[in-house]
């Protein structure tokens, strides 16, 4: 058995946190989404935002209803709209992005400022931001618990 070299151990130590975080924040959430799509979660609005929702396994029933049920025509139209929007949105983004990249490649005046303006939004992930807002604004958690932490009474649970 070969001994691991110092460089290989260092590479493993540096890569392990990234691999774990990708596993959690990408693959776990993909798996969780697939699991939730096979349950009845969301059919009862009171359960959708509950801290401990009652979730029943329904298997492929949701997909069966989606393609054969009452919403069949609406779903098809929304699918066509989504594909149409996606196609033109992606082509538009690629076109605008390519155009801006070509302009920046010609070293315009204030190039550093323009590069910062174009690249700054990519530093924040909309998914991470949305998840944080959801955690913060839960009816029975997050910022709504601030009065309780400061000695006040909890907010009313209106519905």
PDB file of C-alpha atoms in Angstrom:
ATOM      1  CA  UNK A   1       0.000   0.000   0.000  1.00  0.00           C
ATOM      2  CA  UNK A   2       1.357   3.377  -1.016  1.00  0.00           C
ATOM      3  CA  UNK A   3       1.687   6.118   1.524  1.00  0.00           C
ATOM      4  CA  UNK A   4      -0.197   9.272   0.696  1.00  0.00           C
ATOM      5  CA  UNK A   5       2.148  12.093  -0.184  1.00  0.00           C
ATOM      6  CA  UNK A   6       1.980  15.417   1.595  1.00  0.00           C
ATOM      7  CA  UNK A   7       0.625  17.100  -1.564  1.00  0.00           C
ATOM      8  CA  UNK A   8      -2.123  14.514  -1.951  1.00  0.00           C
ATOM      9  CA  UNK A   9      -3.165  14.886   1.702  1.00  0.00           C
ATOM     10  CA  UNK A  10      -3.220  18.664   1.322  1.00  0.00           C
ATOM     11  CA  UNK A  11      -5.359  18.357  -1.836  1.00  0.00           C
ATOM     12  CA  UNK A  12      -7.813  16.072  -0.032  1.00  0.00           C
ATOM     13  CA  UNK A  13      -7.985  18.453   2.939  1.00  0.00           C
ATOM     14  CA  UNK A  14      -8.664  21.437   0.674  1.00  0.00           C
ATOM     15  CA  UNK A  15     -11.228  19.698  -1.556  1.00  0.00           C
ATOM     16  CA  UNK A  16     -13.230  17.889   1.147  1.00  0.00           C
ATOM     17  CA  UNK A  17     -15.166  20.954   2.425  1.00  0.00           C
ATOM     18  CA  UNK A  18     -16.116  21.951  -1.126  1.00  0.00           C
ATOM     19  CA  UNK A  19     -17.269  18.451  -1.992  1.00  0.00           C
ATOM     20  CA  UNK A  20     -19.330  18.251   1.208  1.00  0.00           C
ATOM     21  CA  UNK A  21     -20.943  21.649   0.608  1.00  0.00           C
ATOM     22  CA  UNK A  22     -21.768  20.766  -3.011  1.00  0.00           C
ATOM     23  CA  UNK A  23     -23.247  17.504  -1.803  1.00  0.00           C
ATOM     24  CA  UNK A  24     -25.443  19.298   0.706  1.00  0.00           C
ATOM     25  CA  UNK A  25     -26.441  22.456  -1.162  1.00  0.00           C
ATOM     26  CA  UNK A  26     -26.835  20.896  -4.613  1.00  0.00           C
ATOM     27  CA  UNK A  27     -27.508  17.178  -4.479  1.00  0.00           C
ATOM     28  CA  UNK A  28     -29.333  17.055  -1.138  1.00  0.00           C
ATOM     29  CA  UNK A  29     -31.712  19.809  -2.245  1.00  0.00           C
ATOM     30  CA  UNK A  30     -32.298  18.110  -5.611  1.00  0.00           C
ATOM     31  CA  UNK A  31     -33.131  14.893  -3.759  1.00  0.00           C
ATOM     32  CA  UNK A  32     -35.330  16.773  -1.293  1.00  0.00           C
ATOM     33  CA  UNK A  33     -37.236  18.397  -4.159  1.00  0.00           C
ATOM     34  CA  UNK A  34     -37.845  15.011  -5.792  1.00  0.00           C
ATOM     35  CA  UNK A  35     -39.029  13.616  -2.444  1.00  0.00           C
ATOM     36  CA  UNK A  36     -41.398  16.545  -1.825  1.00  0.00           C
ATOM     37  CA  UNK A  37     -42.829  16.186  -5.340  1.00  0.00           C
ATOM     38  CA  UNK A  38     -43.859  12.650  -4.404  1.00  0.00           C
ATOM     39  CA  UNK A  39     -45.800  13.798  -1.301  1.00  0.00           C
ATOM     40  CA  UNK A  40     -49.009  15.746  -0.692  1.00  0.00           C
ATOM     41  CA  UNK A  41     -47.136  18.694   0.819  1.00  0.00           C
ATOM     42  CA  UNK A  42     -48.610  21.965  -0.405  1.00  0.00           C
ATOM     43  CA  UNK A  43     -52.155  20.707  -0.997  1.00  0.00           C
ATOM     44  CA  UNK A  44     -53.204  22.196   2.354  1.00  0.00           C
ATOM     45  CA  UNK A  45     -52.058  25.849   2.614  1.00  0.00           C
ATOM     46  CA  UNK A  46     -51.961  25.618   6.430  1.00  0.00           C
ATOM     47  CA  UNK A  47     -49.445  22.770   6.196  1.00  0.00           C
ATOM     48  CA  UNK A  48     -47.271  24.423   3.529  1.00  0.00           C
ATOM     49  CA  UNK A  49     -45.655  26.896   5.961  1.00  0.00           C
ATOM     50  CA  UNK A  50     -46.074  24.937   9.195  1.00  0.00           C
ATOM     51  CA  UNK A  51     -42.990  24.258  11.281  1.00  0.00           C
ATOM     52  CA  UNK A  52     -43.770  20.526  11.414  1.00  0.00           C
ATOM     53  CA  UNK A  53     -46.014  19.829   8.422  1.00  0.00           C
ATOM     54  CA  UNK A  54     -47.844  16.531   8.119  1.00  0.00           C
ATOM     55  CA  UNK A  55     -46.556  15.066   4.877  1.00  0.00           C
ATOM     56  CA  UNK A  56     -48.071  11.950   3.287  1.00  0.00           C
ATOM     57  CA  UNK A  57     -46.392   9.911   0.555  1.00  0.00           C
ATOM     58  CA  UNK A  58     -48.519   9.828  -2.623  1.00  0.00           C
ATOM     59  CA  UNK A  59     -45.942   8.520  -5.082  1.00  0.00           C
ATOM     60  CA  UNK A  60     -46.487   9.467  -8.708  1.00  0.00           C
ATOM     61  CA  UNK A  61     -50.083  10.615  -8.086  1.00  0.00           C
ATOM     62  CA  UNK A  62     -49.064  14.293  -8.383  1.00  0.00           C
ATOM     63  CA  UNK A  63     -47.528  13.672 -11.810  1.00  0.00           C
ATOM     64  CA  UNK A  64     -50.503  11.591 -12.904  1.00  0.00           C
ATOM     65  CA  UNK A  65     -52.872  14.440 -11.974  1.00  0.00           C
ATOM     66  CA  UNK A  66     -50.594  16.942 -13.652  1.00  0.00           C
ATOM     67  CA  UNK A  67     -50.684  15.248 -17.045  1.00  0.00           C
ATOM     68  CA  UNK A  68     -54.234  13.825 -17.000  1.00  0.00           C
ATOM     69  CA  UNK A  69     -56.208  15.894 -14.511  1.00  0.00           C
ATOM     70  CA  UNK A  70     -58.223  19.084 -14.535  1.00  0.00           C
ATOM     71  CA  UNK A  71     -55.174  21.300 -15.089  1.00  0.00           C
ATOM     72  CA  UNK A  72     -53.976  19.350 -18.133  1.00  0.00           C
ATOM     73  CA  UNK A  73     -54.676  22.121 -20.675  1.00  0.00           C
ATOM     74  CA  UNK A  74     -53.292  24.828 -18.427  1.00  0.00           C
ATOM     75  CA  UNK A  75     -50.166  22.822 -17.693  1.00  0.00           C
ATOM     76  CA  UNK A  76     -49.479  22.269 -21.385  1.00  0.00           C
ATOM     77  CA  UNK A  77     -49.889  25.969 -22.123  1.00  0.00           C
ATOM     78  CA  UNK A  78     -47.582  26.888 -19.241  1.00  0.00           C
ATOM     79  CA  UNK A  79     -45.030  24.340 -20.433  1.00  0.00           C
ATOM     80  CA  UNK A  80     -45.082  25.859 -23.931  1.00  0.00           C
ATOM     81  CA  UNK A  81     -44.793  29.358 -22.436  1.00  0.00           C
ATOM     82  CA  UNK A  82     -41.867  28.257 -20.280  1.00  0.00           C
ATOM     83  CA  UNK A  83     -40.028  26.675 -23.209  1.00  0.00           C
ATOM     84  CA  UNK A  84     -40.689  29.743 -25.389  1.00  0.00           C
ATOM     85  CA  UNK A  85     -39.539  32.137 -22.645  1.00  0.00           C
ATOM     86  CA  UNK A  86     -36.486  30.007 -21.862  1.00  0.00           C
ATOM     87  CA  UNK A  87     -35.417  29.816 -25.486  1.00  0.00           C
ATOM     88  CA  UNK A  88     -35.668  33.560 -26.088  1.00  0.00           C
ATOM     89  CA  UNK A  89     -34.340  34.493 -22.660  1.00  0.00           C
ATOM     90  CA  UNK A  90     -31.250  32.337 -23.093  1.00  0.00           C
ATOM     91  CA  UNK A  91     -30.668  33.566 -26.645  1.00  0.00           C
ATOM     92  CA  UNK A  92     -31.117  37.146 -25.428  1.00  0.00           C
ATOM     93  CA  UNK A  93     -28.767  36.678 -22.496  1.00  0.00           C
ATOM     94  CA  UNK A  94     -26.142  35.027 -24.661  1.00  0.00           C
ATOM     95  CA  UNK A  95     -26.454  37.758 -27.291  1.00  0.00           C
ATOM     96  CA  UNK A  96     -26.246  40.625 -24.805  1.00  0.00           C
ATOM     97  CA  UNK A  97     -23.450  38.905 -22.886  1.00  0.00           C
ATOM     98  CA  UNK A  98     -21.440  38.263 -26.034  1.00  0.00           C
ATOM     99  CA  UNK A  99     -21.955  41.864 -27.142  1.00  0.00           C
ATOM    100  CA  UNK A 100     -20.803  43.249 -23.788  1.00  0.00           C
ATOM    101  CA  UNK A 101     -17.820  40.891 -23.750  1.00  0.00           C
ATOM    102  CA  UNK A 102     -16.787  42.035 -27.226  1.00  0.00           C
ATOM    103  CA  UNK A 103     -17.072  45.666 -26.161  1.00  0.00           C
ATOM    104  CA  UNK A 104     -15.009  45.048 -22.999  1.00  0.00           C
ATOM    105  CA  UNK A 105     -12.421  43.177 -25.067  1.00  0.00           C
ATOM    106  CA  UNK A 106     -11.652  46.419 -26.922  1.00  0.00           C
ATOM    107  CA  UNK A 107     -10.426  48.072 -23.677  1.00  0.00           C
ATOM    108  CA  UNK A 108     -12.958  50.927 -23.373  1.00  0.00           C
ATOM    109  CA  UNK A 109     -12.475  53.881 -21.033  1.00  0.00           C
ATOM    110  CA  UNK A 110     -13.326  52.850 -17.433  1.00  0.00           C
ATOM    111  CA  UNK A 111     -12.916  49.146 -18.220  1.00  0.00           C
ATOM    112  CA  UNK A 112     -12.327  48.204 -14.569  1.00  0.00           C
ATOM    113  CA  UNK A 113     -15.516  49.943 -13.458  1.00  0.00           C
ATOM    114  CA  UNK A 114     -17.572  48.271 -16.194  1.00  0.00           C
ATOM    115  CA  UNK A 115     -16.149  44.848 -15.359  1.00  0.00           C
ATOM    116  CA  UNK A 116     -17.056  45.374 -11.697  1.00  0.00           C
ATOM    117  CA  UNK A 117     -20.586  46.488 -12.583  1.00  0.00           C
ATOM    118  CA  UNK A 118     -21.133  43.458 -14.842  1.00  0.00           C
ATOM    119  CA  UNK A 119     -19.611  40.864 -12.521  1.00  0.00           C
ATOM    120  CA  UNK A 120     -20.889  42.038  -9.118  1.00  0.00           C
ATOM    121  CA  UNK A 121     -24.385  40.524  -9.446  1.00  0.00           C
ATOM    122  CA  UNK A 122     -22.832  37.115 -10.063  1.00  0.00           C
ATOM    123  CA  UNK A 123     -21.290  37.199  -6.603  1.00  0.00           C
ATOM    124  CA  UNK A 124     -24.679  36.613  -4.989  1.00  0.00           C
ATOM    125  CA  UNK A 125     -26.655  33.507  -5.657  1.00  0.00           C
ATOM    126  CA  UNK A 126     -30.399  34.066  -5.949  1.00  0.00           C
ATOM    127  CA  UNK A 127     -31.026  30.632  -4.476  1.00  0.00           C
ATOM    128  CA  UNK A 128     -28.950  31.327  -1.387  1.00  0.00           C
ATOM    129  CA  UNK A 129     -30.526  34.759  -0.990  1.00  0.00           C
ATOM    130  CA  UNK A 130     -34.043  33.350  -1.356  1.00  0.00           C
ATOM    131  CA  UNK A 131     -33.346  30.583   1.146  1.00  0.00           C
ATOM    132  CA  UNK A 132     -32.021  33.067   3.702  1.00  0.00           C
ATOM    133  CA  UNK A 133     -35.079  35.333   3.273  1.00  0.00           C
ATOM    134  CA  UNK A 134     -37.385  32.348   3.700  1.00  0.00           C
ATOM    135  CA  UNK A 135     -35.634  31.337   6.926  1.00  0.00           C
ATOM    136  CA  UNK A 136     -35.739  34.908   8.223  1.00  0.00           C
ATOM    137  CA  UNK A 137     -39.430  35.487   7.440  1.00  0.00           C
ATOM    138  CA  UNK A 138     -40.957  32.232   8.671  1.00  0.00           C
ATOM    139  CA  UNK A 139     -44.168  32.950  10.610  1.00  0.00           C
ATOM    140  CA  UNK A 140     -42.945  31.168  13.748  1.00  0.00           C
ATOM    141  CA  UNK A 141     -39.202  31.787  13.397  1.00  0.00           C
ATOM    142  CA  UNK A 142     -36.516  34.111  12.110  1.00  0.00           C
ATOM    143  CA  UNK A 143     -37.132  37.825  12.591  1.00  0.00           C
ATOM    144  CA  UNK A 144     -40.600  37.152  13.973  1.00  0.00           C
ATOM    145  CA  UNK A 145     -38.963  35.731  17.090  1.00  0.00           C
ATOM    146  CA  UNK A 146     -36.953  38.931  17.749  1.00  0.00           C
ATOM    147  CA  UNK A 147     -39.548  40.366  20.170  1.00  0.00           C
ATOM    148  CA  UNK A 148     -39.416  37.131  22.184  1.00  0.00           C
ATOM    149  CA  UNK A 149     -35.611  37.288  22.378  1.00  0.00           C
ATOM    150  CA  UNK A 150     -35.808  40.866  23.615  1.00  0.00           C
ATOM    151  CA  UNK A 151     -38.318  39.979  26.364  1.00  0.00           C
ATOM    152  CA  UNK A 152     -41.481  40.895  24.470  1.00  0.00           C
ATOM    153  CA  UNK A 153     -44.483  38.780  23.597  1.00  0.00           C
ATOM    154  CA  UNK A 154     -44.470  36.594  20.506  1.00  0.00           C
ATOM    155  CA  UNK A 155     -46.221  37.937  17.406  1.00  0.00           C
ATOM    156  CA  UNK A 156     -49.838  36.868  16.871  1.00  0.00           C
ATOM    157  CA  UNK A 157     -50.188  33.884  14.578  1.00  0.00           C
ATOM    158  CA  UNK A 158     -52.737  35.299  12.179  1.00  0.00           C
ATOM    159  CA  UNK A 159     -53.880  33.371   9.163  1.00  0.00           C
TER     160      UNK A 159
END
